[in-house]
Every structure is written in structure tokens, then in C-alpha cells.
Amino acid sequence: MANHYFNSDDLKKFPGISEFQEKLGKKFFDYYGEVFSEGALTIREKSLIALAVAHTIQCPYCIDAFTDNSLQNGSDEEEMMEAVHVAAAIRSGASLVYSVQMMNKIKKTTM
Amino acid sequence: MGVKQRTKSLKARGSDLADSFYQLEVLQQKTRKQSDPTFPTFDSKLKEAGHPSFKAGKAEIFQLNIGKLCNQSCAHCHVDAGPDKKDEMMSRPHLEKCLEIIRENNFSTVDITGGAPEMHQHFRWFVEECSKADVKVMVRCNLTIIRANKKYADIPQFYADNKVMVVSSLPAISEKRTDGQRGDGVFKDSIEALVLLNEKGYGREGSGLILDLVYNPTGAFLPGNQSTLEREFKRKLKRKFDIDFNKLYCVTNQPISRFLDYLISTGNYHSYMESLVNAFNPATIKGLMCKNTLSISWDGYIYDCDFNQMLDLRLKNPSNHIDNFSLDDLKNRHIITGQHCFACTAGSGSSCGGEILSE
């Protein structure tokens, strides 16, 4: 057993998650493959969304994978950083919107 | 002269990798440290995929590397071309011999590359002669040469007059990414050159003048889907600069020469080779360019491809030089393979004409 979490080599083992539950694993990877294929959104757009989400959920494996994937599909660093800012803005906005509750409470309970 | 140097040639730097023999040692893992990963050989993967012998078909494309002189020295160049490469240029008698071969053997396409082929003193004469021979002429133009010096300013008109198919590298619609690979100022000059080519009709609908672009990754990663990238390039070039082009070819960087140097010096060599090996796709094999292309070096030797040429992997065949050329001898010849071949068989495959398995 490793004495630390998040070994970058573990990313390569991701397809192996089916080992302990083959049926569900297969369903997941079929779904995953379909989601990331060309559709109403381009592969490049999907990759940028995934990169932004990866930052929000703070998944180092996903950040590695979708940094490579975004570069491969023609995004540049400016676009990729903007996508991360979109994620960051939503994340900070989600915290700040709770301040309405704080403000409501303050206004109700103070003179 | 508008020289754009991202780096210096391996030769000018005195690098061990300037020697193709040393490059092969690295690729064959003869310089491997104990802690380094090991990779299967390309031949073992071919065998596994049911291709124990790997043979060429009929040669249709005659590709000439007419010289290594270039106004650029890009970080990924597999030719190790640059402004210092003044001696490795094809002689006039060799060019004449090539013309004779092209005329006598009904090649469908002549693919002229370099260096910057436009810098060769006999380039224009050679293109005109090929054009007269009614063969499709394709020139690998680095774009910046058109802006490098007044004497090259009429190149777009020259190409249009001779119906040359222009194939030009543009790795990104980003100044930072492009200049990072090809040298400061390359993006700006490339865009200006594309505008000039468009003005002559290149890439414009109905003109019959073909302008294709080549995308190759600006770092240690593999190219994405060719049709996706083509759409993206078309959208951005049109929106930002009103530039049109015909097709985008995605080409995987070969782990040889300057790109090998880049991979090793940045600690990316093993992970890049691993990506190539893991992406090995046997379905690409039948479309590999070595099956229908002959690659001719500046000194007249014949190779299976431009990459084998740069690794000095000369044909083991009596007809391995233009002076004793025989198309029949070259048909069904055994193709020389090596670890670098993983680059052409990764994912959807890679060739001088881009992705092999297009959707």
C-alpha cells in the first residue's frame, strides 16, 4: 500500500475499476465514452467544461487528464484559464449567495 | 534575412543527438538507466497485430528533401534544419535526375520539403519543370519565408502560376503557442503570409488553389481529433483574421532529432513514449505513408520516409540511390522500422497527409 494519496500513476489504472464490479463498470465507461464524443458540443468544448469541473471538484487526476485533453483538442492556455475562472466564479458565487441568508438574519435581529 | 530561431540546430549546439546513431541508441533504450521504464519494440507490436513482415506497395508519392537550410529553427524540427545548414543542399544534377525519374515513372505527386525549400537556388526551376510534367506538386512552405526577404515576396504568385499545392505548418491560433515552438515573430509573419496566399486565391472556394495547414502539438502530447481541430482552426482563423484554408492535417511529433532533445531535456521522454506505445493502433498500418511514398535525401539516397531519412536508416536494397533507381526493385521492399514508428501508428495515425483514420 502506498503511504500517500493521489499517485499520478494510478490514473492509468482507472479502466481497472471494472475488476470488482464488471457490469456497472462497463455501463459507466460506455456512458463516459458517449458523453465525451462529438455531439451538440464539440470534443474541445466538452474538454474545457471537464477541465473547469475538475478544478471545482479538486480532482488531480481529472486536472491532469483534461489539461492534456484540452491541449490535444486545440485549446490554448488563455482559454483553459478562463474556463477555470468560470468554475471559480461559480464556486465563489455559490458561497457569496449564502451571504443573503446572513444579511437577512442580521437585518432581522439587529436594530 | 528574417531568421526566426526558437533554438539552434543540434549540430550547432554540439549535442550528442546530432548523431543519428546516438538517437537510435536512445530510442532502442541502449542508454536506459535501471529506474527507467522499458517499452515493447515496435516490431513486437507489429507481430502481435499480425504483421510479421512489413512491406511497401507501389510508390505513388515522390518526396524530396531538397535541403536543410531554413530561415527558422523550430524546437520540434525532425530535420534539424536551420540557417546554419548551408551545405546539405541537393545538387542541380541530382535534381535533374529526380525530374527524369518523376517523368519516367508516372508518380502522381511530388512532395517538396526542406528546410525551407524556397531557399534552394534551383527551387523555382525545379517546380516549373515538375509543373510542365503535369504532376501534382506539393510544397511544404513554412509561411514565414514569404515575409523573410523581398526576394521571396512573390512566392504566392509563383505558386499560383504553377498551381502548386501549398502545405504549411501552423501549430496553434495562438501567438504564444506558435512562437514557443517555432520562434519569436513566427505567428505574426505566418498570419501575414496566409493573408497574402488568400489574396492570390489560395484556400478560397472555387479558386482551385489548395492551401492545407499542418497542426502538430506544441509540446509533449498527442494531437486530438483532426476534424475537431480543423473546425476550430477554420472558425478562429476566419473570425480573427478572415483567413480561409482547405484542410488541416494533424501530425504527431516524432521522438527524434530536436523533439527528442526537447523531450529528454524537459523530463517528458518516458511519458511521451508511453503515450505513443499505449496508443498503438494496428488499424493505421495499411494507411502508413511509407507504404506508398519514397523519401529522397539531399544527397540522392532513397528512404522509406522522411523520419527514416533523418535517422539515416538507408534502404537495404540495390536501388537505394537515385542514380540506380528502379521502381520495380523498390516495390514490395521490406520497410525499415524502429521505435519512432510508434508516432505514425498512435491513435488515428499520422502521416505527411495528416490523420490516417479520418472519420
Short mmCIF file of C-alpha atoms in Angstrom, two decimals:
data_model
loop_
_atom_site.label_atom_id
_atom_site.label_comp_id
_atom_site.label_asym_id
_atom_site.label_seq_id
_atom_site.Cartn_x
_atom_site.Cartn_y
_atom_site.Cartn_z
CA MET A 1 0.00 0.00 0.00
CA ALA A 2 1.22 3.50 -0.80
CA ASN A 3 1.81 5.73 2.21
CA HIS A 4 0.34 8.71 0.43
CA TYR A 5 -2.79 9.56 -1.54
CA PHE A 6 -3.01 10.61 -5.21
CA ASN A 7 -0.30 8.71 -7.06
CA SER A 8 -0.26 10.05 -10.65
CA ASP A 9 0.42 6.53 -11.97
CA ASP A 10 -2.95 5.44 -10.55
CA LEU A 11 -4.70 7.37 -13.31
CA LYS A 12 -3.60 4.65 -15.74
CA LYS A 13 -5.38 2.10 -13.54
CA PHE A 14 -8.73 3.87 -13.88
CA PRO A 15 -10.07 1.45 -16.53
CA GLY A 16 -9.41 -1.32 -13.97
CA ILE A 17 -12.26 -0.21 -11.67
CA SER A 18 -14.45 -2.72 -13.51
CA GLU A 19 -12.48 -5.52 -11.86
CA PHE A 20 -14.66 -5.54 -8.74
CA GLN A 21 -17.98 -4.74 -10.46
CA GLU A 22 -17.76 -5.54 -14.13
CA LYS A 23 -21.35 -4.81 -15.13
CA LEU A 24 -21.56 -1.36 -13.57
CA GLY A 25 -18.01 -0.53 -14.59
CA LYS A 26 -18.83 -1.31 -18.21
CA LYS A 27 -22.00 0.77 -18.08
CA PHE A 28 -20.03 3.67 -16.63
CA PHE A 29 -17.31 3.56 -19.29
CA ASP A 30 -19.83 3.20 -22.12
CA TYR A 31 -21.65 6.25 -20.77
CA TYR A 32 -18.38 8.15 -20.22
CA GLY A 33 -17.24 7.44 -23.78
CA GLU A 34 -20.56 8.56 -25.21
CA VAL A 35 -20.58 11.77 -23.16
CA PHE A 36 -17.16 12.78 -24.45
CA SER A 37 -17.77 12.00 -28.10
CA GLU A 38 -18.70 14.72 -30.59
CA GLY A 39 -22.32 15.84 -30.17
CA ALA A 40 -24.15 19.15 -29.99
CA LEU A 41 -20.99 20.31 -28.19
CA THR A 42 -17.57 19.75 -29.74
CA ILE A 43 -14.98 17.49 -28.11
CA ARG A 44 -12.96 20.63 -27.39
CA GLU A 45 -15.86 22.35 -25.62
CA LYS A 46 -16.61 19.25 -23.57
CA SER A 47 -12.97 19.01 -22.60
CA LEU A 48 -12.95 22.64 -21.38
CA ILE A 49 -16.11 22.02 -19.32
CA ALA A 50 -14.49 18.91 -17.83
CA LEU A 51 -11.34 20.88 -17.02
CA ALA A 52 -13.36 23.54 -15.20
CA VAL A 53 -15.39 20.94 -13.29
CA ALA A 54 -12.18 19.09 -12.38
CA HIS A 55 -10.97 22.25 -10.63
CA THR A 56 -14.27 22.66 -8.80
CA ILE A 57 -14.25 19.08 -7.50
CA GLN A 58 -10.46 19.37 -6.98
CA CYS A 59 -9.65 16.07 -8.68
CA PRO A 60 -5.92 15.98 -9.50
CA TYR A 61 -6.36 13.03 -11.86
CA CYS A 62 -9.04 14.87 -13.83
CA ILE A 63 -6.96 18.07 -13.93
CA ASP A 64 -4.02 16.14 -15.42
CA ALA A 65 -6.20 14.26 -17.87
CA PHE A 66 -8.22 17.23 -19.09
CA THR A 67 -5.25 19.59 -19.29
CA ASP A 68 -3.74 17.14 -21.77
CA ASN A 69 -7.08 16.57 -23.45
CA SER A 70 -7.78 20.29 -23.83
CA LEU A 71 -4.34 20.90 -25.35
CA GLN A 72 -4.80 17.93 -27.68
CA ASN A 73 -8.08 19.31 -28.90
CA GLY A 74 -6.74 22.75 -29.71
CA SER A 75 -7.41 24.87 -26.64
CA ASP A 76 -4.71 27.28 -25.53
CA GLU A 77 -3.69 28.36 -22.06
CA GLU A 78 -5.76 31.56 -22.16
CA GLU A 79 -8.95 29.63 -22.92
CA MET A 80 -8.15 26.98 -20.33
CA MET A 81 -7.50 29.53 -17.59
CA GLU A 82 -10.71 31.36 -18.49
CA ALA A 83 -12.60 28.08 -18.11
CA VAL A 84 -11.08 27.64 -14.63
CA HIS A 85 -12.13 31.20 -13.78
CA VAL A 86 -15.68 30.35 -14.79
CA ALA A 87 -15.58 27.44 -12.36
CA ALA A 88 -14.01 29.61 -9.68
CA ALA A 89 -16.58 32.36 -10.19
CA ILE A 90 -19.48 29.92 -9.81
CA ARG A 91 -17.83 28.39 -6.77
CA SER A 92 -17.20 31.74 -5.07
CA GLY A 93 -20.64 32.96 -6.14
CA ALA A 94 -22.15 29.89 -4.51
CA SER A 95 -20.51 30.91 -1.22
CA LEU A 96 -21.38 34.58 -1.57
CA VAL A 97 -25.04 33.91 -2.35
CA TYR A 98 -25.33 32.42 1.16
CA SER A 99 -24.45 35.87 2.48
CA VAL A 100 -28.03 36.83 1.61
CA GLN A 101 -29.10 34.49 4.41
CA MET A 102 -26.56 36.13 6.73
CA MET A 103 -27.77 39.58 5.73
CA ASN A 104 -31.42 38.55 6.22
CA LYS A 105 -30.57 37.31 9.69
CA ILE A 106 -28.61 40.44 10.60
CA LYS A 107 -31.39 42.70 9.39
CA LYS A 108 -33.96 40.73 11.33
CA THR A 109 -32.07 40.56 14.56
CA THR A 110 -30.40 43.93 14.79
CA MET A 111 -31.78 47.45 15.30
CA MET B 1 17.08 37.86 -43.69
CA GLY B 2 14.17 37.29 -41.33
CA VAL B 3 15.63 34.47 -39.31
CA LYS B 4 13.35 33.04 -36.60
CA GLN B 5 15.29 30.92 -34.18
CA ARG B 6 13.46 29.18 -31.34
CA THR B 7 16.59 27.16 -30.76
CA LYS B 8 19.86 26.31 -32.51
CA SER B 9 20.44 23.18 -34.53
CA LEU B 10 21.67 20.16 -32.57
CA LYS B 11 24.77 20.29 -34.75
CA ALA B 12 25.44 23.95 -33.85
CA ARG B 13 24.98 23.11 -30.16
CA GLY B 14 27.37 20.16 -30.39
CA SER B 15 24.65 17.88 -29.00
CA ASP B 16 25.18 14.10 -28.92
CA LEU B 17 21.74 13.86 -30.53
CA ALA B 18 23.09 15.49 -33.70
CA ASP B 19 24.37 11.98 -34.41
CA SER B 20 21.51 9.78 -35.69
CA PHE B 21 23.32 6.70 -34.36
CA TYR B 22 23.03 8.11 -30.83
CA GLN B 23 19.34 8.92 -31.38
CA LEU B 24 18.76 5.27 -32.31
CA GLU B 25 20.64 4.16 -29.19
CA VAL B 26 18.29 6.28 -27.07
CA LEU B 27 15.18 5.02 -28.88
CA GLN B 28 16.33 1.41 -28.58
CA GLN B 29 16.84 2.03 -24.83
CA LYS B 30 20.55 1.21 -25.01
CA THR B 31 21.19 4.28 -22.85
CA ARG B 32 18.46 3.25 -20.37
CA LYS B 33 19.04 3.70 -16.65
CA GLN B 34 17.85 0.96 -14.28
CA SER B 35 14.99 3.06 -12.96
CA ASP B 36 13.69 3.92 -16.45
CA PRO B 37 10.61 2.11 -17.79
CA THR B 38 11.01 -0.38 -20.63
CA PHE B 39 8.89 -0.29 -23.76
CA PRO B 40 7.95 -3.10 -26.15
CA THR B 41 9.63 -2.89 -29.53
CA PHE B 42 7.64 -1.63 -32.50
CA ASP B 43 8.40 -4.89 -34.32
CA SER B 44 6.95 -6.96 -31.45
CA LYS B 45 3.75 -4.89 -31.56
CA LEU B 46 3.57 -5.34 -35.36
CA LYS B 47 3.94 -9.09 -34.91
CA GLU B 48 1.26 -9.15 -32.21
CA ALA B 49 -1.04 -7.31 -34.59
CA GLY B 50 -0.47 -9.94 -37.29
CA HIS B 51 2.05 -8.07 -39.42
CA PRO B 52 5.30 -10.05 -39.04
CA SER B 53 6.70 -8.61 -42.26
CA PHE B 54 6.09 -5.06 -43.24
CA LYS B 55 6.32 -4.29 -46.93
CA ALA B 56 5.86 -1.33 -49.21
CA GLY B 57 3.31 -1.16 -52.01
CA LYS B 58 3.60 0.78 -55.25
CA ALA B 59 5.26 4.16 -54.75
CA GLU B 60 2.96 6.98 -55.80
CA ILE B 61 4.43 9.95 -53.94
CA PHE B 62 7.95 11.15 -54.63
CA GLN B 63 9.01 13.21 -51.65
CA LEU B 64 12.22 15.19 -51.88
CA ASN B 65 14.02 16.86 -49.05
CA ILE B 66 15.93 19.30 -51.21
CA GLY B 67 17.95 20.82 -48.40
CA LYS B 68 18.14 21.54 -44.71
CA LEU B 69 18.66 25.30 -44.99
CA CYS B 70 15.83 27.16 -43.27
CA ASN B 71 15.07 30.66 -42.03
CA GLN B 72 13.56 29.07 -38.90
CA SER B 73 14.89 26.65 -36.32
CA CYS B 74 11.89 25.24 -34.54
CA ALA B 75 12.08 23.40 -31.24
CA HIS B 76 10.49 20.23 -32.65
CA CYS B 77 12.19 20.01 -36.08
CA HIS B 78 12.87 16.40 -37.06
CA VAL B 79 15.22 17.56 -39.83
CA ASP B 80 17.43 19.63 -37.50
CA ALA B 81 17.11 22.33 -40.15
CA GLY B 82 18.23 25.91 -39.68
CA PRO B 83 20.13 28.90 -41.04
CA ASP B 84 23.46 27.12 -40.40
CA LYS B 85 22.63 24.18 -42.70
CA LYS B 86 24.10 25.63 -45.89
CA ASP B 87 25.96 22.58 -47.17
CA GLU B 88 23.25 19.92 -47.14
CA MET B 89 21.52 21.03 -50.36
CA MET B 90 20.54 18.89 -53.36
CA SER B 91 22.78 19.48 -56.38
CA ARG B 92 21.44 20.50 -59.79
CA PRO B 93 22.46 17.13 -61.37
CA HIS B 94 20.57 15.31 -58.61
CA LEU B 95 17.51 17.50 -59.16
CA GLU B 96 17.72 16.75 -62.89
CA LYS B 97 17.93 13.04 -62.12
CA CYS B 98 14.86 13.33 -59.88
CA LEU B 99 12.96 15.03 -62.71
CA GLU B 100 13.88 12.21 -65.07
CA ILE B 101 12.62 9.65 -62.51
CA ILE B 102 9.40 11.59 -61.93
CA ARG B 103 8.72 11.83 -65.67
CA GLU B 104 9.52 8.19 -66.42
CA ASN B 105 7.68 6.54 -63.54
CA ASN B 106 4.30 8.31 -63.51
CA PHE B 107 4.36 9.46 -59.91
CA SER B 108 1.05 11.11 -59.02
CA THR B 109 2.57 13.62 -56.59
CA VAL B 110 5.88 15.34 -55.99
CA ASP B 111 6.16 16.50 -52.40
CA ILE B 112 8.95 19.06 -51.92
CA THR B 113 10.19 19.71 -48.42
CA GLY B 114 13.21 21.02 -46.56
CA GLY B 115 14.31 23.16 -44.59
CA ALA B 116 12.63 26.00 -46.36
CA PRO B 117 12.67 24.61 -49.93
CA GLU B 118 12.21 28.12 -51.35
CA MET B 119 15.78 28.95 -50.21
CA HIS B 120 17.26 26.39 -52.63
CA GLN B 121 18.80 28.18 -55.63
CA HIS B 122 17.21 25.79 -58.15
CA PHE B 123 13.83 25.53 -56.40
CA ARG B 124 11.80 27.64 -58.85
CA TRP B 125 13.27 25.94 -61.89
CA PHE B 126 12.51 22.53 -60.38
CA VAL B 127 8.89 23.43 -59.54
CA GLU B 128 8.33 24.79 -63.05
CA GLU B 129 9.72 21.61 -64.62
CA CYS B 130 7.52 19.41 -62.41
CA SER B 131 4.55 21.57 -63.28
CA LYS B 132 5.30 21.16 -67.01
CA ALA B 133 5.44 17.40 -66.48
CA ASP B 134 1.81 17.62 -65.36
CA VAL B 135 2.44 16.13 -61.96
CA LYS B 136 0.77 17.38 -58.78
CA VAL B 137 3.36 19.50 -56.96
CA MET B 138 3.09 19.93 -53.23
CA VAL B 139 5.42 22.28 -51.34
CA ARG B 140 5.89 22.29 -47.58
CA CYS B 141 6.08 26.06 -47.04
CA ASN B 142 6.87 27.36 -43.57
CA LEU B 143 4.94 30.61 -44.36
CA THR B 144 7.45 32.98 -42.75
CA ILE B 145 9.78 32.61 -45.75
CA ILE B 146 7.27 34.72 -47.72
CA ARG B 147 7.87 37.57 -45.25
CA ALA B 148 11.58 36.88 -44.66
CA ASN B 149 13.10 38.80 -47.54
CA LYS B 150 11.97 40.82 -50.56
CA LYS B 151 13.25 38.12 -52.91
CA TYR B 152 10.60 35.72 -51.58
CA ALA B 153 7.71 38.19 -51.63
CA ASP B 154 6.43 36.92 -55.00
CA ILE B 155 6.29 33.30 -53.84
CA PRO B 156 2.45 33.31 -53.53
CA GLN B 157 2.17 34.43 -57.19
CA PHE B 158 4.79 31.89 -58.26
CA TYR B 159 2.84 29.14 -56.50
CA ALA B 160 -0.43 30.27 -58.06
CA ASP B 161 1.13 30.40 -61.57
CA ASN B 162 2.34 26.82 -61.19
CA LYS B 163 -0.80 25.53 -59.42
CA VAL B 164 1.36 24.36 -56.53
CA MET B 165 -0.47 22.80 -53.61
CA VAL B 166 0.77 24.63 -50.52
CA VAL B 167 1.06 22.75 -47.22
CA SER B 168 2.02 24.96 -44.31
CA SER B 169 2.64 24.46 -40.62
CA LEU B 170 0.59 26.37 -38.11
CA PRO B 171 0.53 24.63 -34.74
CA ALA B 172 -1.94 26.92 -32.98
CA ILE B 173 -4.09 30.03 -33.37
CA SER B 174 -2.10 31.48 -30.52
CA GLU B 175 0.98 33.67 -30.72
CA LYS B 176 2.41 32.25 -27.51
CA ARG B 177 1.96 28.59 -28.50
CA THR B 178 3.18 29.10 -32.08
CA ASP B 179 6.20 31.24 -31.19
CA GLY B 180 7.02 28.90 -28.31
CA GLN B 181 7.52 26.12 -30.84
CA ARG B 182 8.75 27.96 -33.92
CA GLY B 183 10.45 31.20 -32.78
CA ASP B 184 9.56 34.77 -31.89
CA GLY B 185 7.51 36.56 -34.52
CA VAL B 186 6.55 33.38 -36.41
CA PHE B 187 2.83 33.63 -35.62
CA LYS B 188 2.56 37.23 -36.82
CA ASP B 189 4.50 36.55 -40.04
CA SER B 190 2.58 33.32 -40.66
CA ILE B 191 -0.75 35.13 -40.43
CA GLU B 192 0.51 37.84 -42.81
CA ALA B 193 1.69 35.14 -45.24
CA LEU B 194 -1.66 33.34 -45.07
CA VAL B 195 -3.42 36.62 -45.91
CA LEU B 196 -1.13 37.03 -48.95
CA LEU B 197 -1.84 33.45 -50.08
CA ASN B 198 -5.59 34.03 -49.65
CA GLU B 199 -5.28 37.19 -51.78
CA LYS B 200 -3.94 35.03 -54.64
CA GLY B 201 -6.94 32.72 -54.21
CA TYR B 202 -5.26 30.05 -52.07
CA GLY B 203 -7.76 28.38 -49.75
CA ARG B 204 -10.64 30.38 -51.23
CA GLU B 205 -13.62 28.44 -52.55
CA GLY B 206 -13.70 27.90 -56.31
CA SER B 207 -10.11 29.02 -56.96
CA GLY B 208 -8.71 25.51 -57.38
CA LEU B 209 -5.66 26.63 -55.40
CA ILE B 210 -5.13 24.39 -52.39
CA LEU B 211 -3.83 25.67 -49.07
CA ASP B 212 -3.64 22.99 -46.39
CA LEU B 213 -2.37 23.54 -42.88
CA VAL B 214 -0.41 21.19 -40.67
CA TYR B 215 -1.07 21.06 -36.95
CA ASN B 216 1.46 19.40 -34.73
CA PRO B 217 1.28 19.59 -30.95
CA THR B 218 3.23 22.38 -29.24
CA GLY B 219 4.54 20.12 -26.51
CA ALA B 220 4.73 16.59 -25.17
CA PHE B 221 1.21 15.50 -26.00
CA LEU B 222 -0.53 13.76 -28.88
CA PRO B 223 -2.78 15.53 -31.38
CA GLY B 224 -6.53 15.40 -30.84
CA ASN B 225 -9.22 14.58 -33.34
CA GLN B 226 -8.37 16.02 -36.78
CA SER B 227 -11.90 17.04 -37.80
CA THR B 228 -12.49 18.75 -34.44
CA LEU B 229 -9.23 20.66 -34.72
CA GLU B 230 -9.92 21.58 -38.34
CA ARG B 231 -13.29 23.07 -37.42
CA GLU B 232 -11.68 25.01 -34.58
CA PHE B 233 -8.85 26.34 -36.78
CA LYS B 234 -11.31 27.35 -39.51
CA ARG B 235 -13.59 29.12 -37.06
CA LYS B 236 -10.80 31.05 -35.31
CA LEU B 237 -8.80 31.97 -38.42
CA LYS B 238 -11.94 33.24 -40.15
CA ARG B 239 -13.21 35.17 -37.14
CA LYS B 240 -9.91 36.73 -36.11
CA PHE B 241 -8.15 37.25 -39.45
CA ASP B 242 -10.63 36.44 -42.27
CA ILE B 243 -8.31 33.64 -43.37
CA ASP B 244 -9.52 30.55 -45.28
CA PHE B 245 -7.76 27.27 -45.88
CA ASN B 246 -8.74 23.86 -47.23
CA LYS B 247 -7.76 21.03 -44.90
CA LEU B 248 -5.95 20.65 -41.62
CA TYR B 249 -3.55 17.73 -41.23
CA CYS B 250 -2.79 16.54 -37.70
CA VAL B 251 0.75 15.22 -37.43
CA THR B 252 2.20 13.54 -34.35
CA ASN B 253 5.62 14.79 -33.32
CA GLN B 254 8.27 12.14 -33.90
CA PRO B 255 10.51 11.40 -30.91
CA ILE B 256 13.63 12.07 -32.97
CA SER B 257 16.10 14.91 -33.50
CA ARG B 258 15.18 18.22 -31.82
CA PHE B 259 11.87 16.97 -30.45
CA LEU B 260 13.73 14.05 -28.84
CA ASP B 261 16.13 16.60 -27.35
CA TYR B 262 13.15 18.61 -26.04
CA LEU B 263 11.53 15.50 -24.55
CA ILE B 264 14.70 14.43 -22.76
CA SER B 265 15.68 17.89 -21.52
CA THR B 266 12.19 18.54 -20.08
CA GLY B 267 11.83 15.10 -18.47
CA ASN B 268 8.95 14.16 -20.78
CA TYR B 269 10.61 11.42 -22.83
CA HIS B 270 9.34 8.36 -20.95
CA SER B 271 5.77 9.59 -20.53
CA TYR B 272 5.64 10.60 -24.23
CA MET B 273 6.92 7.21 -25.39
CA GLU B 274 4.46 5.53 -23.06
CA SER B 275 1.61 7.57 -24.58
CA LEU B 276 2.71 6.55 -28.09
CA VAL B 277 3.06 2.86 -27.22
CA ASN B 278 -0.28 2.78 -25.37
CA ALA B 279 -1.98 4.46 -28.31
CA PHE B 280 -0.60 1.92 -30.83
CA ASN B 281 -3.42 1.22 -33.27
CA PRO B 282 -2.89 -1.62 -35.79
CA ALA B 283 -5.72 -0.24 -37.95
CA THR B 284 -3.38 2.58 -39.03
CA ILE B 285 -0.83 0.22 -40.58
CA LYS B 286 -2.33 -0.18 -44.03
CA GLY B 287 -2.51 3.63 -44.47
CA LEU B 288 1.04 4.46 -43.38
CA MET B 289 2.82 6.83 -45.75
CA CYS B 290 5.85 4.52 -46.06
CA LYS B 291 3.58 2.15 -47.99
CA ASN B 292 3.26 4.49 -50.99
CA THR B 293 5.97 7.13 -50.58
CA LEU B 294 9.64 7.34 -51.43
CA SER B 295 11.68 9.87 -49.49
CA ILE B 296 14.74 11.27 -51.24
CA SER B 297 17.53 12.98 -49.31
CA TRP B 298 19.53 16.00 -50.46
CA ASP B 299 22.36 13.66 -51.49
CA GLY B 300 20.10 11.41 -53.55
CA TYR B 301 19.60 8.43 -51.24
CA ILE B 302 16.19 6.80 -51.03
CA TYR B 303 14.40 6.09 -47.74
CA ASP B 304 11.06 4.67 -46.62
CA CYS B 305 10.03 8.02 -45.12
CA ASP B 306 11.38 11.41 -44.08
CA PHE B 307 11.87 10.18 -40.50
CA ASN B 308 13.93 7.17 -41.56
CA GLN B 309 15.90 9.60 -43.70
CA MET B 310 16.74 11.76 -40.68
CA LEU B 311 17.77 8.66 -38.73
CA ASP B 312 20.00 7.56 -41.65
CA LEU B 313 18.05 4.30 -41.98
CA ARG B 314 19.02 3.78 -45.59
CA LEU B 315 17.23 1.15 -47.71
CA LYS B 316 18.87 -2.27 -47.78
CA ASN B 317 18.18 -2.52 -51.47
CA PRO B 318 20.37 -2.19 -54.58
CA SER B 319 18.13 0.67 -55.68
CA ASN B 320 18.80 2.84 -52.68
CA HIS B 321 20.05 5.86 -54.64
CA ILE B 322 18.50 7.90 -57.45
CA ASP B 323 21.49 7.04 -59.67
CA ASN B 324 20.37 3.40 -59.74
CA PHE B 325 16.64 3.91 -59.40
CA SER B 326 14.26 1.06 -60.18
CA LEU B 327 10.61 1.31 -59.22
CA ASP B 328 10.19 -2.45 -59.62
CA ASP B 329 13.04 -3.13 -57.20
CA LEU B 330 11.50 -0.80 -54.65
CA LYS B 331 8.04 -2.33 -54.80
CA ASN B 332 7.43 -4.91 -52.05
CA ARG B 333 10.65 -3.89 -50.34
CA HIS B 334 10.93 -4.53 -46.63
CA ILE B 335 10.22 -1.28 -44.73
CA ILE B 336 12.76 -0.44 -42.06
CA THR B 337 11.01 0.15 -38.73
CA GLY B 338 12.06 1.40 -35.30
CA GLN B 339 10.67 2.78 -32.06
CA HIS B 340 9.97 6.12 -33.74
CA CYS B 341 7.31 4.34 -35.87
CA PHE B 342 5.04 4.36 -32.81
CA ALA B 343 4.40 8.05 -33.64
CA CYS B 344 2.80 7.19 -37.00
CA THR B 345 0.64 4.39 -35.55
CA ALA B 346 -0.65 6.17 -32.43
CA GLY B 347 -4.38 6.79 -32.14
CA SER B 348 -5.84 7.69 -35.50
CA GLY B 349 -2.37 7.52 -37.04
CA SER B 350 -0.16 10.18 -38.51
CA SER B 351 1.35 10.82 -41.90
CA CYS B 352 2.51 13.74 -44.04
CA GLY B 353 -1.15 13.85 -45.12
CA GLY B 354 -2.35 14.03 -41.51
CA GLU B 355 -4.54 11.59 -39.63
CA ILE B 356 -4.69 8.15 -41.26
CA LEU B 357 -8.08 7.00 -39.97
CA SER B 358 -10.24 10.01 -40.71
CA GLU B 359 -13.90 9.79 -39.74
#
